Amino acid sequence: MSVSADDYLAVVTETIARVAASQREAVGRAADLIAEAVRADGVVHAFGTGHSEALAMEIAGRAGGLVPTNRIALRDLVLIGGDPAERLGPLLERDPAVAHRLYELAPVRPTDVFVLASNSGVNGAMVEFATLVKERGHGLVAITSAQHSGRMTSRHPSGRKLSDLADVVLDNGAPYGDATLPLPGGGAVGAVSSITAALLAQQVTVEVVARLLAAGERPPVYLSANIPDGDAHNAELEARYAGRIRRGS
């Protein structure tokens, strides 16, 4: 396989089709879990580190998405928790201890559900966070790469991985190392996990809305803030979840 935009498109297209087909049943189970939480006045908390933070942004606070959603990020330690900015860095995601602080800072209620994203599924902060979520009785959906995670050793003291803890696991279909087009001198280019994770996030959201509609309920869905009356529509819905959802960090 050569290295070109067309080759990358071919790989992405094939991967999307494979993920869509193989994860259909898991998407439905994730939607069941989240719809049940939303109908019980719960909030969907989304958390990802590194590039997996894009998945949390896909779920929380965007047009066409659910309003009862909250994005958790490592920088919450600084912006909300008051830690020094120097604490942030690329290795922080490997520290299990930060998970406890992040959970404490999140406006969590018993009916809430969590969506956690990690391509490798092995870093300490993510595995510890998932452990806390389950210990406290919340539903948990994980989005990860089965192939990559399967070839990794956990960096968590328990030896567990994100996929070991989740109620529903969604496989993003990314290969080991994420990138897809091999380079002549070694390595590869053209990562796919962000694309397929976004697909899975949107599929789950659509299925949640379908379940709410089937129950005769009006789904709390955002309009774009950049269309007429979008701000007013969104503010009315956000008021229902005051103090429970964060935007802008």
Coordinates of N, CA and C in Angstrom, one line a residue:
M1 N 0.8 -1.2 0.0 CA 0.0 0.0 0.0 C 0.9 1.3 0.0
S2 N 0.6 2.2 -0.9 CA 1.3 3.4 -0.9 C 0.8 4.4 0.1
V3 N 1.5 5.6 0.2 CA 1.1 6.6 1.1 C 0.5 7.8 0.4
S4 N -0.8 7.9 0.4 CA -1.5 9.0 -0.3 C -2.8 9.2 0.4
A5 N -3.4 10.4 0.1 CA -4.7 10.7 0.6 C -5.7 9.7 0.2
D6 N -5.6 9.2 -1.1 CA -6.6 8.2 -1.6 C -6.5 6.9 -0.8
D7 N -5.2 6.5 -0.5 CA -5.0 5.2 0.2 C -5.6 5.4 1.6
Y8 N -5.4 6.5 2.2 CA -5.9 6.7 3.6 C -7.4 6.7 3.5
L9 N -8.0 7.3 2.6 CA -9.5 7.3 2.4 C -10.0 5.9 2.3
A10 N -9.3 5.1 1.5 CA -9.7 3.7 1.4 C -9.7 3.0 2.7
V11 N -8.6 3.2 3.5 CA -8.5 2.5 4.8 C -9.6 3.0 5.7
V12 N -9.8 4.3 5.8 CA -10.8 4.9 6.6 C -12.2 4.3 6.3
T13 N -12.5 4.3 5.0 CA -13.8 3.8 4.5 C -14.0 2.4 4.9
E14 N -13.0 1.6 4.8 CA -13.1 0.1 5.1 C -13.3 0.0 6.6
T15 N -12.5 0.8 7.4 CA -12.6 0.7 8.9 C -13.9 1.1 9.4
I16 N -14.4 2.2 8.8 CA -15.8 2.7 9.2 C -16.8 1.6 9.0
A17 N -16.8 1.0 7.8 CA -17.8 0.0 7.5 C -17.6 -1.2 8.4
R18 N -16.4 -1.6 8.8 CA -16.2 -2.7 9.7 C -16.7 -2.4 11.1
V19 N -16.4 -1.2 11.6 CA -16.8 -0.8 12.9 C -18.3 -0.7 13.0
A20 N -18.9 -0.1 12.0 CA -20.4 0.0 12.0 C -21.1 -1.3 12.0
A21 N -20.5 -2.3 11.3 CA -21.1 -3.6 11.2 C -20.9 -4.4 12.5
S22 N -19.7 -4.4 13.0 CA -19.3 -5.2 14.1 C -19.8 -4.7 15.5
Q23 N -20.0 -3.4 15.5 CA -20.4 -2.8 16.8 C -21.9 -2.4 16.9
R24 N -22.7 -2.9 16.0 CA -24.1 -2.5 16.0 C -24.8 -2.9 17.3
E25 N -24.6 -4.2 17.7 CA -25.2 -4.7 18.9 C -24.7 -3.9 20.1
A26 N -23.4 -3.6 20.2 CA -22.9 -2.9 21.3 C -23.4 -1.5 21.4
V27 N -23.5 -0.9 20.2 CA -24.1 0.5 20.2 C -25.5 0.5 20.8
G28 N -26.2 -0.5 20.5 CA -27.6 -0.6 21.0 C -27.6 -0.7 22.5
R29 N -26.7 -1.5 23.0 CA -26.6 -1.7 24.5 C -26.2 -0.5 25.2
A30 N -25.2 0.2 24.6 CA -24.8 1.5 25.1 C -25.9 2.5 25.1
A31 N -26.7 2.6 24.1 CA -27.8 3.5 24.0 C -28.8 3.2 25.0
D32 N -29.1 1.9 25.3 CA -30.0 1.5 26.3 C -29.6 2.0 27.7
L33 N -28.3 1.8 28.0 CA -27.8 2.3 29.3 C -27.9 3.8 29.5
I34 N -27.5 4.5 28.4 CA -27.6 6.0 28.5 C -29.0 6.5 28.5
A35 N -29.9 5.9 27.7 CA -31.2 6.4 27.6 C -31.9 6.2 29.0
E36 N -31.6 5.1 29.6 CA -32.2 4.8 31.0 C -31.7 5.9 32.0
A37 N -30.5 6.2 31.9 CA -29.9 7.3 32.8 C -30.6 8.6 32.5
V38 N -30.7 9.0 31.2 CA -31.3 10.3 30.9 C -32.7 10.4 31.3
R39 N -33.5 9.3 31.2 CA -34.9 9.3 31.6 C -35.0 9.3 33.1
A40 N -33.9 9.0 33.8 CA -34.0 9.0 35.3 C -33.3 10.3 35.7
D41 N -33.2 11.3 34.8 CA -32.7 12.7 35.1 C -31.2 12.6 35.4
G42 N -30.5 11.6 34.8 CA -29.1 11.5 34.9 C -28.4 12.3 33.8
V43 N -27.1 12.5 34.1 CA -26.2 13.2 33.2 C -25.1 12.2 32.6
V44 N -24.7 12.4 31.4 CA -23.7 11.6 30.8 C -22.3 12.3 30.9
H45 N -21.4 11.7 31.7 CA -20.1 12.3 31.9 C -19.1 11.6 30.9
A46 N -18.4 12.4 30.1 CA -17.5 11.9 29.1 C -16.1 12.3 29.5
F47 N -15.2 11.3 29.4 CA -13.8 11.6 29.8 C -12.8 10.8 28.8
G48 N -11.9 11.6 28.3 CA -10.8 11.0 27.5 C -9.5 11.8 27.7
T49 N -8.4 11.2 27.6 CA -7.1 11.9 27.7 C -6.4 11.9 26.4
G50 N -5.4 12.8 26.2 CA -4.7 12.8 24.9 C -5.7 13.1 23.8
H51 N -5.5 12.4 22.7 CA -6.4 12.6 21.6 C -7.8 12.0 21.8
S52 N -7.9 11.2 22.8 CA -9.3 10.7 23.1 C -10.2 11.7 23.8
E53 N -9.6 12.9 24.1 CA -10.4 14.0 24.6 C -11.4 14.4 23.5
A54 N -11.0 14.2 22.3 CA -11.9 14.5 21.1 C -13.2 13.8 21.3
L55 N -13.2 12.6 21.8 CA -14.4 11.8 22.0 C -15.3 12.4 23.0
A56 N -14.7 12.9 24.1 CA -15.5 13.6 25.1 C -16.2 14.9 24.5
M57 N -15.4 15.6 23.7 CA -16.0 16.8 23.0 C -17.1 16.4 22.0
E58 N -17.0 15.2 21.5 CA -18.0 14.8 20.5 C -19.3 14.5 21.2
I59 N -19.3 14.1 22.5 CA -20.4 13.7 23.3 C -21.0 14.9 24.0
A60 N -20.2 15.8 24.6 CA -20.7 16.8 25.5 C -20.6 18.2 24.9
G61 N -21.8 18.8 24.7 CA -21.9 20.2 24.4 C -21.8 20.6 22.9
R62 N -22.3 19.7 22.0 CA -22.2 20.1 20.6 C -23.6 20.0 20.0
A63 N -23.7 20.7 18.8 CA -25.0 20.7 18.1 C -25.4 19.3 17.8
G64 N -26.7 19.0 18.0 CA -27.3 17.7 17.7 C -27.0 16.7 18.8
G65 N -26.3 17.1 19.8 CA -26.0 16.2 20.9 C -26.9 16.4 22.1
L66 N -26.8 15.5 23.1 CA -27.6 15.6 24.3 C -27.2 16.7 25.2
V67 N -28.1 17.4 25.7 CA -27.8 18.5 26.6 C -27.3 18.0 28.0
P68 N -27.9 16.9 28.6 CA -27.4 16.4 29.9 C -26.1 15.7 29.7
T69 N -25.0 16.4 29.4 CA -23.7 15.8 29.2 C -22.7 16.7 29.8
N70 N -21.6 16.1 30.3 CA -20.6 16.9 31.0 C -19.2 16.3 30.6
R71 N -18.3 17.2 30.2 CA -17.0 16.8 29.8 C -16.0 16.9 30.9
I72 N -15.3 15.8 31.2 CA -14.3 15.8 32.3 C -12.9 15.8 31.5
A73 N -12.0 16.6 32.0 CA -10.7 16.7 31.4 C -9.6 16.8 32.5
L74 N -8.4 16.4 32.2 CA -7.3 16.5 33.1 C -7.1 17.9 33.6
R75 N -7.3 18.9 32.7 CA -7.1 20.3 33.1 C -8.1 20.8 34.2
D76 N -9.2 20.0 34.4 CA -10.1 20.3 35.5 C -9.3 20.4 36.8
L77 N -8.2 19.7 37.0 CA -7.4 19.8 38.2 C -6.9 21.2 38.4
V78 N -6.6 21.9 37.3 CA -6.2 23.3 37.4 C -7.3 24.3 37.4
L79 N -8.2 24.1 36.4 CA -9.2 25.1 36.2 C -10.3 25.1 37.3
I80 N -10.5 24.0 37.9 CA -11.6 23.8 38.9 C -11.0 23.5 40.2
G81 N -10.0 22.6 40.2 CA -9.4 22.2 41.5 C -8.3 23.1 42.1
G82 N -7.8 24.0 41.3 CA -6.8 24.9 41.8 C -5.4 24.4 41.9
D83 N -5.1 23.3 41.2 CA -3.8 22.8 41.2 C -2.9 23.7 40.3
P84 N -1.6 23.7 40.5 CA -0.7 24.6 39.7 C -0.7 24.0 38.2
A85 N -0.6 24.9 37.3 CA -0.6 24.5 35.9 C 0.5 23.6 35.5
E86 N 1.6 23.6 36.3 CA 2.8 22.8 36.0 C 2.5 21.3 36.2
R87 N 1.4 21.0 36.9 CA 1.0 19.6 37.1 C 0.6 18.9 35.8
L88 N 0.1 19.7 34.9 CA -0.3 19.1 33.6 C 0.9 18.7 32.8
G89 N 0.7 17.6 32.1 CA 1.8 17.1 31.2 C 1.4 15.8 30.6
P90 N 2.2 15.4 29.6 CA 1.8 14.2 28.8 C 1.8 12.9 29.6
L91 N 2.4 12.8 30.7 CA 2.5 11.6 31.5 C 1.5 11.6 32.7
L92 N 0.7 12.7 32.8 CA -0.2 12.7 33.9 C -1.3 11.7 33.8
E93 N -1.6 11.3 32.5 CA -2.7 10.3 32.3 C -2.3 8.9 32.8
R94 N -1.0 8.7 33.2 CA -0.5 7.4 33.7 C -0.6 7.4 35.2
D95 N -1.0 8.4 35.9 CA -1.0 8.5 37.3 C -2.4 8.1 37.9
P96 N -2.6 7.0 38.5 CA -3.9 6.6 39.0 C -4.5 7.6 40.0
A97 N -3.6 8.3 40.8 CA -4.1 9.1 41.9 C -5.0 10.3 41.4
V98 N -4.7 10.8 40.1 CA -5.5 11.9 39.7 C -7.0 11.6 39.4
A99 N -7.3 10.3 39.3 CA -8.7 9.9 39.0 C -9.6 10.2 40.2
H100 N -9.1 10.1 41.4 CA -9.9 10.4 42.6 C -10.2 11.9 42.6
R101 N -9.3 12.7 42.4 CA -9.5 14.1 42.4 C -10.5 14.5 41.3
L102 N -10.3 14.0 40.1 CA -11.2 14.3 39.0 C -12.7 13.9 39.3
Y103 N -12.8 12.7 39.9 CA -14.2 12.3 40.3 C -14.8 13.2 41.3
E104 N -14.0 13.6 42.3 CA -14.5 14.5 43.3 C -14.9 15.9 42.7
L105 N -14.2 16.4 41.7 CA -14.5 17.7 41.1 C -15.7 17.6 40.2
A106 N -16.0 16.4 39.7 CA -17.1 16.3 38.8 C -18.5 16.4 39.6
P107 N -19.5 17.1 39.0 CA -20.8 17.2 39.7 C -21.6 15.9 39.5
V108 N -21.3 14.9 40.1 CA -21.8 13.6 39.9 C -23.0 13.3 40.8
R109 N -24.0 12.6 40.3 CA -25.2 12.1 41.0 C -25.3 10.6 40.8
P110 N -26.0 9.9 41.7 CA -26.1 8.5 41.5 C -26.7 8.0 40.2
T111 N -27.6 8.8 39.6 CA -28.2 8.3 38.4 C -27.4 8.6 37.1
D112 N -26.2 9.2 37.3 CA -25.4 9.5 36.1 C -24.7 8.3 35.5
V113 N -24.3 8.4 34.3 CA -23.6 7.4 33.5 C -22.3 8.0 32.9
F114 N -21.4 7.1 32.6 CA -20.1 7.6 32.1 C -19.7 6.9 30.8
V115 N -19.1 7.7 29.9 CA -18.5 7.2 28.7 C -17.0 7.6 28.8
L116 N -16.1 6.6 28.8 CA -14.7 6.8 28.9 C -14.0 6.3 27.6
A117 N -13.1 7.1 27.1 CA -12.4 6.8 25.9 C -10.9 6.7 26.1
S118 N -10.3 5.6 25.6 CA -8.9 5.5 25.7 C -8.5 4.4 24.6
N119 N -7.7 4.8 23.6 CA -7.4 3.9 22.5 C -6.6 2.7 23.1
S120 N -5.7 2.9 24.0 CA -4.9 1.8 24.6 C -5.7 1.1 25.7
G121 N -6.4 1.9 26.5 CA -7.2 1.4 27.6 C -6.3 0.9 28.8
V122 N -5.1 1.4 28.9 CA -4.2 0.8 29.9 C -3.6 1.8 30.8
N123 N -3.8 3.1 30.6 CA -3.1 4.1 31.4 C -3.8 4.2 32.8
G124 N -3.0 4.5 33.8 CA -3.4 4.4 35.2 C -4.6 5.3 35.5
A125 N -4.6 6.6 35.1 CA -5.7 7.5 35.4 C -7.0 7.0 34.9
M126 N -7.0 6.5 33.6 CA -8.2 6.0 33.0 C -8.8 4.8 33.7
V127 N -7.9 3.8 34.0 CA -8.3 2.6 34.6 C -8.8 2.8 36.0
E128 N -8.1 3.7 36.7 CA -8.5 4.0 38.1 C -9.9 4.8 38.1
F129 N -10.0 5.7 37.1 CA -11.3 6.4 37.0 C -12.4 5.4 36.8
A130 N -12.2 4.5 35.8 CA -13.2 3.5 35.6 C -13.5 2.6 36.8
T131 N -12.5 2.3 37.6 CA -12.7 1.6 38.8 C -13.6 2.3 39.8
L132 N -13.4 3.6 39.9 CA -14.2 4.4 40.8 C -15.6 4.5 40.3
V133 N -15.8 4.7 39.0 CA -17.1 4.7 38.4 C -17.9 3.5 38.8
K134 N -17.3 2.3 38.6 CA -18.0 1.1 38.9 C -18.2 0.9 40.4
E135 N -17.2 1.2 41.2 CA -17.4 1.1 42.7 C -18.6 1.9 43.2
R136 N -18.9 3.0 42.5 CA -19.9 3.9 43.0 C -21.3 3.6 42.3
G137 N -21.3 2.5 41.5 CA -22.6 2.0 41.0 C -23.1 2.7 39.7
H138 N -22.2 3.4 39.0 CA -22.6 4.0 37.7 C -22.5 3.0 36.5
G139 N -23.3 3.3 35.5 CA -23.1 2.6 34.3 C -21.9 3.1 33.5
L140 N -21.2 2.3 32.8 CA -20.0 2.7 32.2 C -19.9 2.1 30.7
V141 N -19.7 3.0 29.8 CA -19.4 2.6 28.4 C -18.0 3.0 28.1
A142 N -17.2 2.1 27.5 CA -15.8 2.3 27.2 C -15.7 2.3 25.6
I143 N -14.9 3.2 25.1 CA -14.5 3.2 23.7 C -13.0 3.0 23.6
T144 N -12.6 2.0 23.0 CA -11.2 1.6 23.0 C -10.8 0.8 21.7
S145 N -9.6 0.6 21.5 CA -9.2 -0.3 20.4 C -8.9 -1.7 21.0
A146 N -9.7 -2.6 20.6 CA -9.5 -4.0 21.1 C -8.1 -4.5 20.6
Q147 N -7.7 -4.2 19.4 CA -6.4 -4.7 18.9 C -5.2 -4.1 19.7
H148 N -5.3 -2.8 19.8 CA -4.2 -2.1 20.5 C -4.1 -2.5 22.0
S149 N -5.3 -2.5 22.7 CA -5.3 -2.8 24.1 C -4.9 -4.2 24.3
G150 N -5.3 -5.1 23.4 CA -4.9 -6.5 23.6 C -3.5 -6.8 23.5
R151 N -2.7 -5.9 23.0 CA -1.2 -6.1 22.9 C -0.5 -5.4 23.9
M152 N -1.2 -4.7 24.8 CA -0.5 -3.8 25.8 C -0.6 -4.5 27.2
T153 N 0.4 -4.2 28.0 CA 0.3 -4.5 29.5 C -0.3 -3.3 30.2
S154 N -1.2 -3.6 31.1 CA -1.8 -2.5 31.9 C -0.7 -1.7 32.7
R155 N -0.9 -0.4 32.7 CA -0.1 0.5 33.6 C -0.7 0.7 34.9
H156 N -1.8 0.0 35.2 CA -2.5 0.2 36.5 C -2.1 -0.9 37.4
P157 N -1.9 -0.6 38.7 CA -1.4 -1.6 39.7 C -2.2 -2.9 39.7
S158 N -3.5 -2.8 39.4 CA -4.4 -3.9 39.4 C -4.2 -4.9 38.2
G159 N -3.5 -4.4 37.2 CA -3.3 -5.2 36.0 C -4.5 -5.2 35.1
R160 N -5.6 -4.5 35.5 CA -6.8 -4.4 34.6 C -6.7 -3.3 33.6
K161 N -7.5 -3.5 32.6 CA -7.6 -2.5 31.5 C -9.1 -1.9 31.5
L162 N -9.2 -0.8 30.8 CA -10.5 -0.2 30.7 C -11.6 -1.1 30.3
S163 N -11.3 -2.0 29.3 CA -12.3 -2.9 28.8 C -12.7 -3.9 29.8
D164 N -11.9 -4.2 30.8 CA -12.2 -5.2 31.9 C -13.3 -4.6 32.8
L165 N -13.5 -3.3 32.8 CA -14.4 -2.7 33.8 C -15.7 -2.2 33.3
A166 N -15.8 -2.1 32.0 CA -17.0 -1.4 31.4 C -18.2 -2.4 31.3
D167 N -19.4 -1.8 31.4 CA -20.6 -2.6 31.1 C -20.8 -2.8 29.6
V168 N -20.4 -1.9 28.8 CA -20.4 -2.0 27.4 C -19.1 -1.5 26.8
V169 N -18.5 -2.3 25.9 CA -17.2 -1.9 25.3 C -17.5 -1.7 23.8
L170 N -17.1 -0.6 23.3 CA -17.2 -0.3 21.9 C -15.8 -0.3 21.3
D171 N -15.5 -1.1 20.3 CA -14.2 -1.2 19.7 C -14.1 -0.3 18.5
N172 N -13.2 0.7 18.6 CA -13.1 1.7 17.5 C -12.4 1.1 16.3
G173 N -11.9 -0.1 16.3 CA -11.4 -0.7 15.1 C -10.0 -0.3 14.7
A174 N -9.4 0.6 15.5 CA -8.0 1.1 15.2 C -7.0 0.0 15.3
P175 N -6.0 0.0 14.5 CA -4.9 -1.0 14.6 C -4.0 -0.7 15.7
Y176 N -3.1 -1.6 16.1 CA -2.0 -1.4 17.1 C -1.2 -0.2 16.6
G177 N -1.1 0.8 17.4 CA -0.3 2.0 17.1 C -1.2 3.1 16.4
D178 N -2.5 2.7 16.1 CA -3.5 3.7 15.6 C -3.3 4.0 14.1
A179 N -2.0 4.4 13.7 CA -1.8 4.8 12.3 C -1.9 3.6 11.3
T180 N -2.3 3.8 10.1 CA -2.7 2.8 9.2 C -1.8 2.5 8.0
L181 N -1.1 3.5 7.5 CA -0.3 3.4 6.2 C 1.2 3.2 6.6
P182 N 1.7 2.0 6.4 CA 3.1 1.7 6.7 C 4.1 2.6 5.9
L183 N 5.1 3.0 6.6 CA 6.2 3.8 6.0 C 7.4 2.9 5.7
P184 N 8.1 3.2 4.6 CA 9.2 2.4 4.2 C 10.3 2.2 5.2
G185 N 10.6 3.2 6.0 CA 11.6 3.1 7.0 C 11.1 2.7 8.4
G186 N 9.9 2.2 8.5 CA 9.3 1.9 9.7 C 8.3 2.9 10.2
G187 N 7.4 2.5 11.1 CA 6.3 3.4 11.5 C 5.2 3.4 10.5
A188 N 4.2 4.3 10.8 CA 3.1 4.4 9.9 C 2.5 5.8 10.1
V189 N 1.6 6.2 9.1 CA 0.9 7.5 9.1 C -0.6 7.3 8.9
G190 N -1.4 8.2 9.3 CA -2.8 8.1 9.1 C -3.6 7.4 10.2
A191 N -3.7 8.1 11.3 CA -4.5 7.5 12.4 C -6.0 7.5 12.2
V192 N -6.7 6.6 12.8 CA -8.1 6.4 12.5 C -9.0 6.5 13.8
S193 N -8.4 6.3 15.0 CA -9.2 6.2 16.2 C -10.1 7.3 16.4
S194 N -9.7 8.6 16.2 CA -10.6 9.7 16.4 C -11.8 9.7 15.5
I195 N -11.6 9.2 14.3 CA -12.7 9.2 13.3 C -13.7 8.2 13.7
T196 N -13.3 7.0 14.0 CA -14.2 5.9 14.3 C -14.8 6.1 15.7
A197 N -14.1 6.7 16.6 CA -14.7 7.0 17.9 C -15.8 8.0 17.8
A198 N -15.6 9.0 16.9 CA -16.6 10.0 16.7 C -17.9 9.3 16.1
L199 N -17.6 8.4 15.1 CA -18.7 7.7 14.5 C -19.6 7.0 15.6
L200 N -18.9 6.2 16.5 CA -19.5 5.5 17.5 C -20.3 6.4 18.5
A201 N -19.7 7.5 18.8 CA -20.3 8.5 19.7 C -21.6 9.0 19.1
Q202 N -21.6 9.3 17.8 CA -22.8 9.9 17.2 C -23.8 8.8 17.0
Q203 N -23.4 7.6 16.7 CA -24.4 6.5 16.6 C -25.1 6.2 17.9
V204 N -24.3 6.2 19.0 CA -25.0 6.0 20.3 C -25.9 7.1 20.6
T205 N -25.5 8.4 20.3 CA -26.4 9.5 20.6 C -27.7 9.4 19.8
V206 N -27.6 9.1 18.5 CA -28.8 8.9 17.7 C -29.7 7.8 18.2
E207 N -29.1 6.7 18.7 CA -29.9 5.6 19.2 C -30.6 6.0 20.6
V208 N -29.9 6.8 21.4 CA -30.5 7.3 22.6 C -31.7 8.1 22.3
V209 N -31.5 9.0 21.4 CA -32.7 9.9 21.0 C -33.8 9.1 20.4
A210 N -33.5 8.0 19.6 CA -34.6 7.2 19.1 C -35.3 6.5 20.2
R211 N -34.6 6.1 21.3 CA -35.3 5.5 22.4 C -36.2 6.4 23.2
L212 N -35.7 7.7 23.3 CA -36.5 8.7 24.0 C -37.8 9.0 23.2
L213 N -37.6 9.1 21.9 CA -38.8 9.4 21.0 C -39.8 8.2 21.1
A214 N -39.3 7.0 21.1 CA -40.2 5.8 21.2 C -40.9 5.8 22.5
A215 N -40.4 6.4 23.5 CA -41.0 6.5 24.8 C -42.0 7.7 24.9
G216 N -42.1 8.4 23.8 CA -43.0 9.5 23.8 C -42.4 10.8 24.5
E217 N -41.1 10.9 24.6 CA -40.5 12.0 25.3 C -39.8 12.9 24.3
R218 N -39.7 14.2 24.7 CA -39.0 15.1 23.9 C -37.5 15.1 24.2
P219 N -36.6 14.7 23.3 CA -35.2 14.5 23.6 C -34.6 15.9 23.9
P220 N -33.8 16.0 25.0 CA -33.1 17.3 25.2 C -31.8 17.4 24.4
V221 N -32.0 18.0 23.2 CA -30.9 18.0 22.2 C -30.5 19.5 21.9
Y222 N -29.3 19.7 21.7 CA -28.8 21.0 21.4 C -29.1 21.4 20.0
L223 N -29.3 22.7 19.8 CA -29.3 23.3 18.5 C -27.9 24.0 18.3
S224 N -27.5 24.3 17.1 CA -26.3 25.0 16.9 C -26.5 26.4 17.5
A225 N -25.5 26.9 18.2 CA -25.5 28.2 18.8 C -25.4 29.3 17.7
N226 N -25.1 28.8 16.5 CA -24.9 29.8 15.4 C -26.0 29.8 14.4
I227 N -27.2 29.5 14.9 CA -28.5 29.6 14.1 C -29.4 30.5 14.9
P228 N -30.4 31.1 14.3 CA -31.4 31.9 15.1 C -32.1 31.1 16.2
D229 N -32.2 31.7 17.3 CA -32.9 31.1 18.5 C -32.1 29.9 19.1
G230 N -30.9 29.6 18.6 CA -30.1 28.5 19.1 C -29.8 28.7 20.6
D231 N -29.3 29.9 20.9 CA -28.9 30.2 22.3 C -30.1 30.1 23.2
A232 N -31.2 30.6 22.9 CA -32.4 30.6 23.7 C -32.8 29.2 24.0
H233 N -32.9 28.4 22.9 CA -33.3 27.0 23.0 C -32.3 26.2 23.9
N234 N -31.0 26.4 23.8 CA -30.1 25.7 24.6 C -30.1 26.1 26.0
A235 N -30.2 27.4 26.3 CA -30.2 27.9 27.6 C -31.4 27.4 28.4
E236 N -32.6 27.3 27.7 CA -33.8 26.7 28.4 C -33.5 25.3 28.8
L237 N -32.9 24.5 28.0 CA -32.6 23.1 28.3 C -31.5 22.9 29.4
E238 N -30.5 23.7 29.2 CA -29.4 23.7 30.2 C -29.8 24.0 31.6
A239 N -30.8 24.9 31.7 CA -31.3 25.3 33.0 C -31.8 24.1 33.8
R240 N -32.3 23.1 33.2 CA -32.8 21.9 33.9 C -31.6 21.2 34.6
Y241 N -30.4 21.4 34.1 CA -29.3 20.7 34.7 C -28.2 21.6 35.3
A242 N -28.7 22.7 35.8 CA -27.9 23.8 36.4 C -26.9 23.2 37.4
G243 N -25.7 23.5 37.3 CA -24.7 23.0 38.3 C -24.2 21.6 38.0
R244 N -24.8 21.0 37.0 CA -24.4 19.5 36.7 C -23.7 19.4 35.4
I245 N -23.7 20.3 34.6 CA -23.0 20.2 33.3 C -22.1 21.5 33.1
R246 N -20.9 21.2 32.6 CA -19.9 22.3 32.5 C -19.7 22.5 31.0
R247 N -19.5 23.8 30.6 CA -19.2 24.1 29.2 C -18.0 25.1 29.2
G248 N -17.2 25.0 28.2 CA -16.2 26.1 28.0 C -14.9 25.8 28.5
S249 N -14.6 24.7 29.2 CA -13.3 24.4 29.7 C -12.6 23.3 28.8

